[in-house]
PDB file of C-alpha atoms and ligand atoms in Angstrom:
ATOM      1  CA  UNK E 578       0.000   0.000   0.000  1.00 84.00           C
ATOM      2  CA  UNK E 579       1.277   3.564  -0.752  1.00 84.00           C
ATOM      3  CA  UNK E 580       2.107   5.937   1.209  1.00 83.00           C
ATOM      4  CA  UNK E 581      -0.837   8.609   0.846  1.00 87.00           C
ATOM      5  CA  UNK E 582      -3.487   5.240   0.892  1.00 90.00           C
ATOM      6  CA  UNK E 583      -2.459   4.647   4.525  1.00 89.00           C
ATOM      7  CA  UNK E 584      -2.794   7.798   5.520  1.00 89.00           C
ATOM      8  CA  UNK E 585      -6.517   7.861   4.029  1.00 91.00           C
ATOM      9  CA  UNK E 586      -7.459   4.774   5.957  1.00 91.00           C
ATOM     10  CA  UNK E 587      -5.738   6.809   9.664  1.00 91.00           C
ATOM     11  CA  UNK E 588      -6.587  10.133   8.877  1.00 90.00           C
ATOM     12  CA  UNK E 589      -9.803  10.122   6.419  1.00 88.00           C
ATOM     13  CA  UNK E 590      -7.129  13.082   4.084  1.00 87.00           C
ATOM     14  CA  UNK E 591      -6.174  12.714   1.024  1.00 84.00           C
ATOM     15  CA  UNK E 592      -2.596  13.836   0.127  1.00 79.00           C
ATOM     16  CA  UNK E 593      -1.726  15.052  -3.612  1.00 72.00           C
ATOM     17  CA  UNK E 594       2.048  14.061  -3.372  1.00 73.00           C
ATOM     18  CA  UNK E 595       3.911  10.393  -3.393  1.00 76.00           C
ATOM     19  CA  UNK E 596       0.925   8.986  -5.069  1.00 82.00           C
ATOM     20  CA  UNK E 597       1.394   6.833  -7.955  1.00 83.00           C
ATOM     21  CA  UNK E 598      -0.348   4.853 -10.659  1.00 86.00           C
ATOM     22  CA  UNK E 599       1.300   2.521 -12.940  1.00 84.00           C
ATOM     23  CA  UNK E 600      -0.700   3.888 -15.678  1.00 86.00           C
ATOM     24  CA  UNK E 601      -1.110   7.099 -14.605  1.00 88.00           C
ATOM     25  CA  UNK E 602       1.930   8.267 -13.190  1.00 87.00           C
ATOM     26  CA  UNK E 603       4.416   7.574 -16.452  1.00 88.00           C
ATOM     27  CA  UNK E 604       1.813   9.568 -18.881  1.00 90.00           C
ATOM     28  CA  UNK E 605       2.103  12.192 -15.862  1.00 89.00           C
ATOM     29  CA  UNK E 606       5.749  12.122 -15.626  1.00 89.00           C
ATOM     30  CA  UNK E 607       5.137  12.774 -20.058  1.00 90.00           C
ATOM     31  CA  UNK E 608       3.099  15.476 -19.884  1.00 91.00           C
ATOM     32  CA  UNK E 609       5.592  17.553 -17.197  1.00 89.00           C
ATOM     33  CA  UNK E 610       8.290  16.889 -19.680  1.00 89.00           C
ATOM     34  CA  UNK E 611       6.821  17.659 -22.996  1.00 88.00           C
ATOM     35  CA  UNK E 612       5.785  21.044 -24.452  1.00 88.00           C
ATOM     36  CA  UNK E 613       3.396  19.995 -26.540  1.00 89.00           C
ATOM     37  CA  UNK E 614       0.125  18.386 -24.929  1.00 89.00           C
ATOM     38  CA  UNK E 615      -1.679  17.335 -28.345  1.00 88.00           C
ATOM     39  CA  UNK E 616      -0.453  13.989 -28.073  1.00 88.00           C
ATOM     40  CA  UNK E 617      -1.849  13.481 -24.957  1.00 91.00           C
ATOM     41  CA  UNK E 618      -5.764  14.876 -25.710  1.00 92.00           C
ATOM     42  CA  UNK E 619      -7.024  11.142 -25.638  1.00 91.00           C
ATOM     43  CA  UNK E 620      -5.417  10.300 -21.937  1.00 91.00           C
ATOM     44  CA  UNK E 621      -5.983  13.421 -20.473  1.00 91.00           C
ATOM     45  CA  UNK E 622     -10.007  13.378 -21.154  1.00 91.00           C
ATOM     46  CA  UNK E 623      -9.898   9.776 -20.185  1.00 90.00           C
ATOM     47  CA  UNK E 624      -9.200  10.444 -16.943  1.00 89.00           C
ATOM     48  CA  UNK E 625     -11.841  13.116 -16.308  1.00 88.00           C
ATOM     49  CA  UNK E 626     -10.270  16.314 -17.561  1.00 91.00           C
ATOM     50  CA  UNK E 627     -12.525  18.472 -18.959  1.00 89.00           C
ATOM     51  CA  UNK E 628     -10.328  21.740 -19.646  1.00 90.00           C
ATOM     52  CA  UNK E 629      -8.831  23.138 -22.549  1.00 91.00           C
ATOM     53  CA  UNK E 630      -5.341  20.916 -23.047  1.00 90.00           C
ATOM     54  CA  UNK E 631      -2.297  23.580 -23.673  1.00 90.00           C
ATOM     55  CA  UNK E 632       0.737  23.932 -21.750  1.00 88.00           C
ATOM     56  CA  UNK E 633      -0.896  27.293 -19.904  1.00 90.00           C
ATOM     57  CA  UNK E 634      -2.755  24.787 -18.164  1.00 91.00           C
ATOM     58  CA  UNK E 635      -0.770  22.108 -17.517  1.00 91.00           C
ATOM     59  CA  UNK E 636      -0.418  22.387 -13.763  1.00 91.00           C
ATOM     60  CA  UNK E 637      -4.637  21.611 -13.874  1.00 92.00           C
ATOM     61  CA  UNK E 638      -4.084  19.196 -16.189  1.00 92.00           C
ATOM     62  CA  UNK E 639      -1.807  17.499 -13.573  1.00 90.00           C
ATOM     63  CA  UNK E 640      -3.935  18.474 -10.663  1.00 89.00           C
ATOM     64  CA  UNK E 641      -6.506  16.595 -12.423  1.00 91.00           C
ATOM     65  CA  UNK E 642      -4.520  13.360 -13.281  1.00 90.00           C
ATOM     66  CA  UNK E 643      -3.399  12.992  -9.806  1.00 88.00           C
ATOM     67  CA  UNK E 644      -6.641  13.403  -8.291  1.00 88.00           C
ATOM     68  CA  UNK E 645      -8.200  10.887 -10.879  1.00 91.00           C
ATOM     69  CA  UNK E 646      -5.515   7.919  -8.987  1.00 89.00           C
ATOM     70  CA  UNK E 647      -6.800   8.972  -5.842  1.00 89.00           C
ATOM     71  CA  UNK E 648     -10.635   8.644  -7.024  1.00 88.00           C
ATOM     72  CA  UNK E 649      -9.891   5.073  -8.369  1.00 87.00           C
ATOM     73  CA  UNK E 650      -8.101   3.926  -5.058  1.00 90.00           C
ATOM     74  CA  UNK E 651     -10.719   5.639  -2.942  1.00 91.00           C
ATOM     75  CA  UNK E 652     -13.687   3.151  -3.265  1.00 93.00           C
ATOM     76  CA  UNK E 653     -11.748   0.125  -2.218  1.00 92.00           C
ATOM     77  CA  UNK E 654      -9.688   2.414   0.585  1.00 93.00           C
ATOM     78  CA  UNK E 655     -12.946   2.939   2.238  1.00 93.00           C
ATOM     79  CA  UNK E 656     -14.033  -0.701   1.905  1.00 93.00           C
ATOM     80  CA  UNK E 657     -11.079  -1.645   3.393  1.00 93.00           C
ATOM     81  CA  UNK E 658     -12.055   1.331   6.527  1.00 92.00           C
ATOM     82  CA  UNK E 659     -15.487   0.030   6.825  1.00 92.00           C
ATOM     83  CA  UNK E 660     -13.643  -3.781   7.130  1.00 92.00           C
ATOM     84  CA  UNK E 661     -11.449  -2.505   9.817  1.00 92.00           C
ATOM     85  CA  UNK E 662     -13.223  -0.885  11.748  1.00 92.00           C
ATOM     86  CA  UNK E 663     -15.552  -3.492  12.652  1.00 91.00           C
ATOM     87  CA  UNK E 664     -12.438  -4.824  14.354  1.00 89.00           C
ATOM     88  CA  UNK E 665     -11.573  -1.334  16.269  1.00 91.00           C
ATOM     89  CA  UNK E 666      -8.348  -1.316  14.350  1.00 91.00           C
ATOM     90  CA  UNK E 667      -8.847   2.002  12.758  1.00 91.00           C
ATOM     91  CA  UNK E 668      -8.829   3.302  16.612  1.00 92.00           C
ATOM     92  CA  UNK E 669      -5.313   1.241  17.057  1.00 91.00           C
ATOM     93  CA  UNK E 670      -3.949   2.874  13.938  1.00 92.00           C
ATOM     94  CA  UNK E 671      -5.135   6.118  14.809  1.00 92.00           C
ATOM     95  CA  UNK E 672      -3.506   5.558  18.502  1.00 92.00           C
ATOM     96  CA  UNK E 673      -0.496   3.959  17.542  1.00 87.00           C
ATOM     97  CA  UNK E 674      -0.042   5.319  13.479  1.00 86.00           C
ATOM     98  CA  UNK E 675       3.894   4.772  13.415  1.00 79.00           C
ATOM     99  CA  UNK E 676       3.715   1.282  14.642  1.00 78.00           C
ATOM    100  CA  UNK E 677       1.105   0.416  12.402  1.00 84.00           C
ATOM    101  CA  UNK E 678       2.340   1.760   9.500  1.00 81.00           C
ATOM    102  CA  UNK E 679       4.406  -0.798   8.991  1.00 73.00           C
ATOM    103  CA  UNK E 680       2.484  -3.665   8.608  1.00 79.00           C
ATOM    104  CA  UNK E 681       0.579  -1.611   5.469  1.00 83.00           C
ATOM    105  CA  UNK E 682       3.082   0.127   3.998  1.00 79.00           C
ATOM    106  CA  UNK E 683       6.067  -1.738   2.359  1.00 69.00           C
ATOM    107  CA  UNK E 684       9.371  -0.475   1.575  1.00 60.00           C
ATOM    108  CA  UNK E 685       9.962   0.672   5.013  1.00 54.00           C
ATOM    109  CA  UNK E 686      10.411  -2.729   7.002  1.00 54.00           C
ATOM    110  CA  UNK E 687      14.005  -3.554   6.133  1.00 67.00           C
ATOM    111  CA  UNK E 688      15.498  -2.478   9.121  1.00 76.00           C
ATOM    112  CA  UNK E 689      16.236  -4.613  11.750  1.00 85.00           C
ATOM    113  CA  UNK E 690      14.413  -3.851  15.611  1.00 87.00           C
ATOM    114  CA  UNK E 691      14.858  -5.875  18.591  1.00 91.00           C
ATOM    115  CA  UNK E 692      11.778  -7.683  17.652  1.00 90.00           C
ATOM    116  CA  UNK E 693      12.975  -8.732  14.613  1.00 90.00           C
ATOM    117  CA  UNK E 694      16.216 -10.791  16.512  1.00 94.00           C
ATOM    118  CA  UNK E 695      14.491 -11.571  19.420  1.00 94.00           C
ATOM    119  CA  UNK E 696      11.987 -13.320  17.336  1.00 92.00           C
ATOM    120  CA  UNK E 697      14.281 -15.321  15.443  1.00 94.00           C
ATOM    121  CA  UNK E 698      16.297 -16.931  18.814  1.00 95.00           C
ATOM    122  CA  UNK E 699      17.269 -20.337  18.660  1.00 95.00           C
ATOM    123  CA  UNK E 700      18.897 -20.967  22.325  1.00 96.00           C
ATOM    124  CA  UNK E 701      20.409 -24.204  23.266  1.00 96.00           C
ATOM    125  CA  UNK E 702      19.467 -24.802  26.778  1.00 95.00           C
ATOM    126  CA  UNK E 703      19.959 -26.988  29.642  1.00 96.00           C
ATOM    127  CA  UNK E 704      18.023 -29.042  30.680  1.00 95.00           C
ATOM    128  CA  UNK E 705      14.376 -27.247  32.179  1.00 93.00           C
ATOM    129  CA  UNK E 706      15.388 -26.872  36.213  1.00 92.00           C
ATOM    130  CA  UNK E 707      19.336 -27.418  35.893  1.00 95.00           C
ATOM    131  CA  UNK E 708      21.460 -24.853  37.689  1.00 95.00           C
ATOM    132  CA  UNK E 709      22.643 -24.024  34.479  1.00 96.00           C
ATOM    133  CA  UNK E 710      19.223 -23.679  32.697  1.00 96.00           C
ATOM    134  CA  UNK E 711      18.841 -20.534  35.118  1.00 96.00           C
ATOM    135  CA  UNK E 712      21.268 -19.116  34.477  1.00 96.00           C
ATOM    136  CA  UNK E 713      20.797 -19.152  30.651  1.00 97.00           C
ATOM    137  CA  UNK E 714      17.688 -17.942  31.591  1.00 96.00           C
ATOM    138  CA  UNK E 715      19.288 -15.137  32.920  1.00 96.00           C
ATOM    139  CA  UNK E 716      21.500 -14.242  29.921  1.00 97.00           C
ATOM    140  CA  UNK E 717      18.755 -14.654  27.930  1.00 97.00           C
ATOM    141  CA  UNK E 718      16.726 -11.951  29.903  1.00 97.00           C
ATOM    142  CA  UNK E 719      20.405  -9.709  29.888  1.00 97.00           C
ATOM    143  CA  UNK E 720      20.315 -10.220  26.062  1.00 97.00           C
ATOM    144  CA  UNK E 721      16.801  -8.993  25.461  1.00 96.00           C
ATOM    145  CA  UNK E 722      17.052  -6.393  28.269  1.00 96.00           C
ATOM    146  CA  UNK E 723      20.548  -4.845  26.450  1.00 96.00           C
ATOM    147  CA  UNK E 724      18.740  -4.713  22.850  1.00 95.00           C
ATOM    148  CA  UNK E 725      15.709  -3.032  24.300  1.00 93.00           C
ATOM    149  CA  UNK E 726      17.792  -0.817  26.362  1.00 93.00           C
ATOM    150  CA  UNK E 727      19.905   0.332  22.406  1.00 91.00           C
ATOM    151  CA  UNK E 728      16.664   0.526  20.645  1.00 88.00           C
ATOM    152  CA  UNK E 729      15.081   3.094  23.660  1.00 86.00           C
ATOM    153  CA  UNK E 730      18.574   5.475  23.667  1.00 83.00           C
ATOM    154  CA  UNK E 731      19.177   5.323  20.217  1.00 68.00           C
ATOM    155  CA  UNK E 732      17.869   8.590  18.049  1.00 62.00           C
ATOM    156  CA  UNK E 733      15.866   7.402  14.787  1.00 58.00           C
ATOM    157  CA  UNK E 734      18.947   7.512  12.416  1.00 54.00           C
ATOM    158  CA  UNK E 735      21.994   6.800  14.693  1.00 49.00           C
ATOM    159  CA  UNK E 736      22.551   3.937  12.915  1.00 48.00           C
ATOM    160  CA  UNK E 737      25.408   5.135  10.916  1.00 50.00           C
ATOM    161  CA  UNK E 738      26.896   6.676  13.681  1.00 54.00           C
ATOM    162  CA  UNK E 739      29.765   5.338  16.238  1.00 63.00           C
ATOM    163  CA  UNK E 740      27.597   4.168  18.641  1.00 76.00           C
ATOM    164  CA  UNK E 741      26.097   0.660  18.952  1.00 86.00           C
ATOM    165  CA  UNK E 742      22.823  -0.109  17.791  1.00 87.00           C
ATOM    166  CA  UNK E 743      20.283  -2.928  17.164  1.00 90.00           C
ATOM    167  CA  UNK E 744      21.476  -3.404  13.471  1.00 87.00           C
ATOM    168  CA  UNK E 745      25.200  -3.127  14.750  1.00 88.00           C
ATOM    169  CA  UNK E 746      24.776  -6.046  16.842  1.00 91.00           C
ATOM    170  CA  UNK E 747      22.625  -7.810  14.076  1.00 91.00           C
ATOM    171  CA  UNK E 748      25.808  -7.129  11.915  1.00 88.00           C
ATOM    172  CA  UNK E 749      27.878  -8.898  14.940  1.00 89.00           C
ATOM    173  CA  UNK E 750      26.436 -11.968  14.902  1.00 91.00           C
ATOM    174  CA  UNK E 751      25.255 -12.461  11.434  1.00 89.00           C
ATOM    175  CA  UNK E 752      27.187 -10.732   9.346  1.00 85.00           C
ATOM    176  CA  UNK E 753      24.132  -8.709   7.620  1.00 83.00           C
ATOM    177  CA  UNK E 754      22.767  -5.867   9.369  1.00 82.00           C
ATOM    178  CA  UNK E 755      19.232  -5.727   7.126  1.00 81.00           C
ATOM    179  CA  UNK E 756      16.560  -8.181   7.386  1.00 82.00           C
ATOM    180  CA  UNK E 757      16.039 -11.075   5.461  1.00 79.00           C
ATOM    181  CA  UNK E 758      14.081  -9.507   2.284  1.00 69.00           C
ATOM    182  CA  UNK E 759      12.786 -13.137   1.022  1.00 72.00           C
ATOM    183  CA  UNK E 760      10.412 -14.582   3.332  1.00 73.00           C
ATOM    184  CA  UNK E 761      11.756 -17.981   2.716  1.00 79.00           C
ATOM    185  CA  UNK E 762      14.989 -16.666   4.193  1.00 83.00           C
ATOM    186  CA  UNK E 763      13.503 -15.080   6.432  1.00 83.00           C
ATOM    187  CA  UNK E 764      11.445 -18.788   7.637  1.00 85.00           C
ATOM    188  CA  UNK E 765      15.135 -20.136   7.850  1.00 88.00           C
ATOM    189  CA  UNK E 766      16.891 -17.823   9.710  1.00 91.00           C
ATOM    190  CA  UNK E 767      18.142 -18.134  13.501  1.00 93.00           C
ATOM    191  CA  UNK E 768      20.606 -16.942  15.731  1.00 95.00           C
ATOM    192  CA  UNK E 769      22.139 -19.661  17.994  1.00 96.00           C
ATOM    193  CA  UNK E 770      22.818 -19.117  21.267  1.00 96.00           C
ATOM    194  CA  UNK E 771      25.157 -21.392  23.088  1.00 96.00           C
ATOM    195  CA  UNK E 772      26.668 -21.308  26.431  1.00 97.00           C
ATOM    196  CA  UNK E 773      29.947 -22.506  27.552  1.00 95.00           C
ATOM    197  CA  UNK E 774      29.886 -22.797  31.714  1.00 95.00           C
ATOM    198  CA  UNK E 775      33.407 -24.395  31.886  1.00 93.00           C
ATOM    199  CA  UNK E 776      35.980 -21.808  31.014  1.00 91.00           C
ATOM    200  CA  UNK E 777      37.498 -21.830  33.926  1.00 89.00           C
ATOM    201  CA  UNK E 778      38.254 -25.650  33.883  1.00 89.00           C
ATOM    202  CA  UNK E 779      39.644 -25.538  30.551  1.00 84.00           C
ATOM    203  CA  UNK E 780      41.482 -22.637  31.405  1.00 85.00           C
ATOM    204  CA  UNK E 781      41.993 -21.815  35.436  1.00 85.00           C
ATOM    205  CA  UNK E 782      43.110 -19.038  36.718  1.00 85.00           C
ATOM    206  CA  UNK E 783      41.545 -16.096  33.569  1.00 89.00           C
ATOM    207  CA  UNK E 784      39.441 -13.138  34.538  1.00 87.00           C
ATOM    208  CA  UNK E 785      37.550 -12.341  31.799  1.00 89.00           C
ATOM    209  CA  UNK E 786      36.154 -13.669  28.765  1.00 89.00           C
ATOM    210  CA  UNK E 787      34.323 -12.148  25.822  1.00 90.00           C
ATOM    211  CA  UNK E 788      31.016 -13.386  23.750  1.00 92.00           C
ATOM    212  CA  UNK E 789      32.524 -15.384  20.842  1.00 90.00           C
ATOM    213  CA  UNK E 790      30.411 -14.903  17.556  1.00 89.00           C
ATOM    214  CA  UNK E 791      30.795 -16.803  14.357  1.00 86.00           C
ATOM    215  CA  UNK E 792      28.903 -15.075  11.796  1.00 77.00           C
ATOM    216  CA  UNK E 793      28.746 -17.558   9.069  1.00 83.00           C
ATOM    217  CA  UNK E 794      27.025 -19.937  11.555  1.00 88.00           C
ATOM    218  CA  UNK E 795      24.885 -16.994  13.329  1.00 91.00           C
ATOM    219  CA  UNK E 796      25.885 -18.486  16.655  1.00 93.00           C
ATOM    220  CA  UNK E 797      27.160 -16.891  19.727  1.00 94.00           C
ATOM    221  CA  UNK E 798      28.622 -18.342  22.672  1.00 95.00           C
ATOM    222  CA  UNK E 799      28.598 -16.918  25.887  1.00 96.00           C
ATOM    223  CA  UNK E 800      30.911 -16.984  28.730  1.00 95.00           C
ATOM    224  CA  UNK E 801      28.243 -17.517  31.259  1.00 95.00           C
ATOM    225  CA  UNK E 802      30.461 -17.252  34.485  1.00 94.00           C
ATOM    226  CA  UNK E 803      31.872 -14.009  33.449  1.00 95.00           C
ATOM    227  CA  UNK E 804      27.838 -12.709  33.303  1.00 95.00           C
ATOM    228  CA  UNK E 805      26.537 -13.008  36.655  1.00 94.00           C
ATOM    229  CA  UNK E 806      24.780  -9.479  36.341  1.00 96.00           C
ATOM    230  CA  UNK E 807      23.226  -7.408  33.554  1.00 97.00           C
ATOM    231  CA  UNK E 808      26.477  -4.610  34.138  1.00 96.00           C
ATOM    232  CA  UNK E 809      29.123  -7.638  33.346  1.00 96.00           C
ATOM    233  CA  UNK E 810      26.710  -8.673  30.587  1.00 97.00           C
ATOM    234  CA  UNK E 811      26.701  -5.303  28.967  1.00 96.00           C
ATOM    235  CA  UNK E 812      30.445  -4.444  29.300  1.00 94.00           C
ATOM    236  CA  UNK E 813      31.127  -7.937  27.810  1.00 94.00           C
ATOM    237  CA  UNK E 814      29.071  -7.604  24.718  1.00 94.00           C
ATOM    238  CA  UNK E 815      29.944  -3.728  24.008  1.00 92.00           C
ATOM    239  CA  UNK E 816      33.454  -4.257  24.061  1.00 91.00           C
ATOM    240  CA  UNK E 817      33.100  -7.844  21.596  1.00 90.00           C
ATOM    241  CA  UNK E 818      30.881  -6.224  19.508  1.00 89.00           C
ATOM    242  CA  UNK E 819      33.002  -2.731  19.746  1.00 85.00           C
ATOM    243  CA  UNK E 820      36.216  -4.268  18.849  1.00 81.00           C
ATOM    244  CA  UNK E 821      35.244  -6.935  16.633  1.00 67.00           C
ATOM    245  CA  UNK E 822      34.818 -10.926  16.784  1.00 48.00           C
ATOM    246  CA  UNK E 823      38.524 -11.430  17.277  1.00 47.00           C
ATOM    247  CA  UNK E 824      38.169 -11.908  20.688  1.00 44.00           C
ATOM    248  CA  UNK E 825      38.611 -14.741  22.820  1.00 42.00           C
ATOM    249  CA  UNK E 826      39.957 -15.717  26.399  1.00 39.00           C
ATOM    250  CA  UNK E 827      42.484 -13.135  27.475  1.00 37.00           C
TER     251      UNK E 827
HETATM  252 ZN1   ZN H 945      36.236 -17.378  30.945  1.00 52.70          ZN
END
């Protein structure tokens, strides 16, 4: 759905500009171009213009072609009103129009939101009730807590910026920071979360440990002694996704 369509269905307006008709729209994008109008006659009165066609009255002529897209769509735009508001969603969209927008209007759903990871987790637990299973549990909760946390201090655009952000770590541990555009990719995608509890056996005596990422697999591993808290948590995964998935034991 375009732009201008959605805004109909919220708002009940109807805005002149971003509107498009596969027909329409090339024969306007013509008529701004050319200085002769003749050519057009047949076109121009087919889609409800009654003035006299010269260039002196070309921005009419336009006027009237872009309103003539809007009076095609507008029938079916308030079917589709009538339809949703016998579910109360008009009242959502009208309370919640950003949010919503999405899920009518494509084009703007590449980027990647916490949602958009969290939803495609694939943890490998411990058993349900193990020692260990809580405190997965835990990191798991750390995890979705830190992305939340980015998404809520992070300006609309700050994505190209130094900071971290939700496509940043997407771009950690996947290697991509868009989403999937296919929906069969999409369908097959996970991140894999592992958890290694034994550092310290296979190596005594070390005092920190970073999350180790390998992107061509989408799986992380994390160092789950070295995360007792949500502060160790954080530091750990700023600094490995800061300085890159080189890191390992030190
Ligand atoms: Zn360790």
């Amino acid at each position: 759905m375009q732009e201008w369509c959605y805004e109909y269905l919220v708002t009940g307006n109807i805005k002149r500009d971003g509107v498009h008709d596969t027909e329409i729209s090339p024969l306007i994008k013509m008529i701004e171009d050319s200085s002769d109008l003749s050519n057009f006659t047949k076109e121009i009165l087919d889609c409800g213009y009654t003035g006299p066609i010269n260039t002196d009255h070309k921005e009419s002529i336009l006027r009237a072609l872009a309103l003539h897209i809007t009076t095609k769509c507008i029938p079916m735009l308030q079917q589709l009103r009538v339809g949703l508001e016998i579910y109360d969603l008009i009242k959502v969209m009208q309370k919640k129009p950003q949010e919503c927008h999405d899920l009518f209007v494509i084009g703007y759903d590449e980027k990647v939101d916490s949602h958009y990871i969290l939803s495609h987790l694939a943890p490998e637990m411990s058993p349900i009730g193990s020692i260990k299973q809580v405190k997965e549990s835990k990191i798991m909760e750390f995890f979705q807590d830190f992305l939340l946390e980015l998404e809520d201090t992070q300006p609309e655009d700050a994505a190209a910026g130094e900071n971290l952000s939700v496509p940043k770590i997407m771009q950690w541990m996947t290697g991509q920071a868009h989403r999937h555009l296919l929906v069969s990719e999409r369908e097959k995608f996970n991140i894999v979360f592992k958890f290694d509890h034994c550092c310290l056996q296979h190596m005594p005596n070390h005092t920190v440990c970073y999350p180790i990422v390998s992107a061509c697999t989408n799986t992380i591993t994390f160092p789950v002694v070295h995360m007792v808290d949500y502060e160790s948590f954080k530091t750990l995964m700023q600094t490995a996704v800061t300085y890159g998935a080189s890191f390992d034991r030190v």
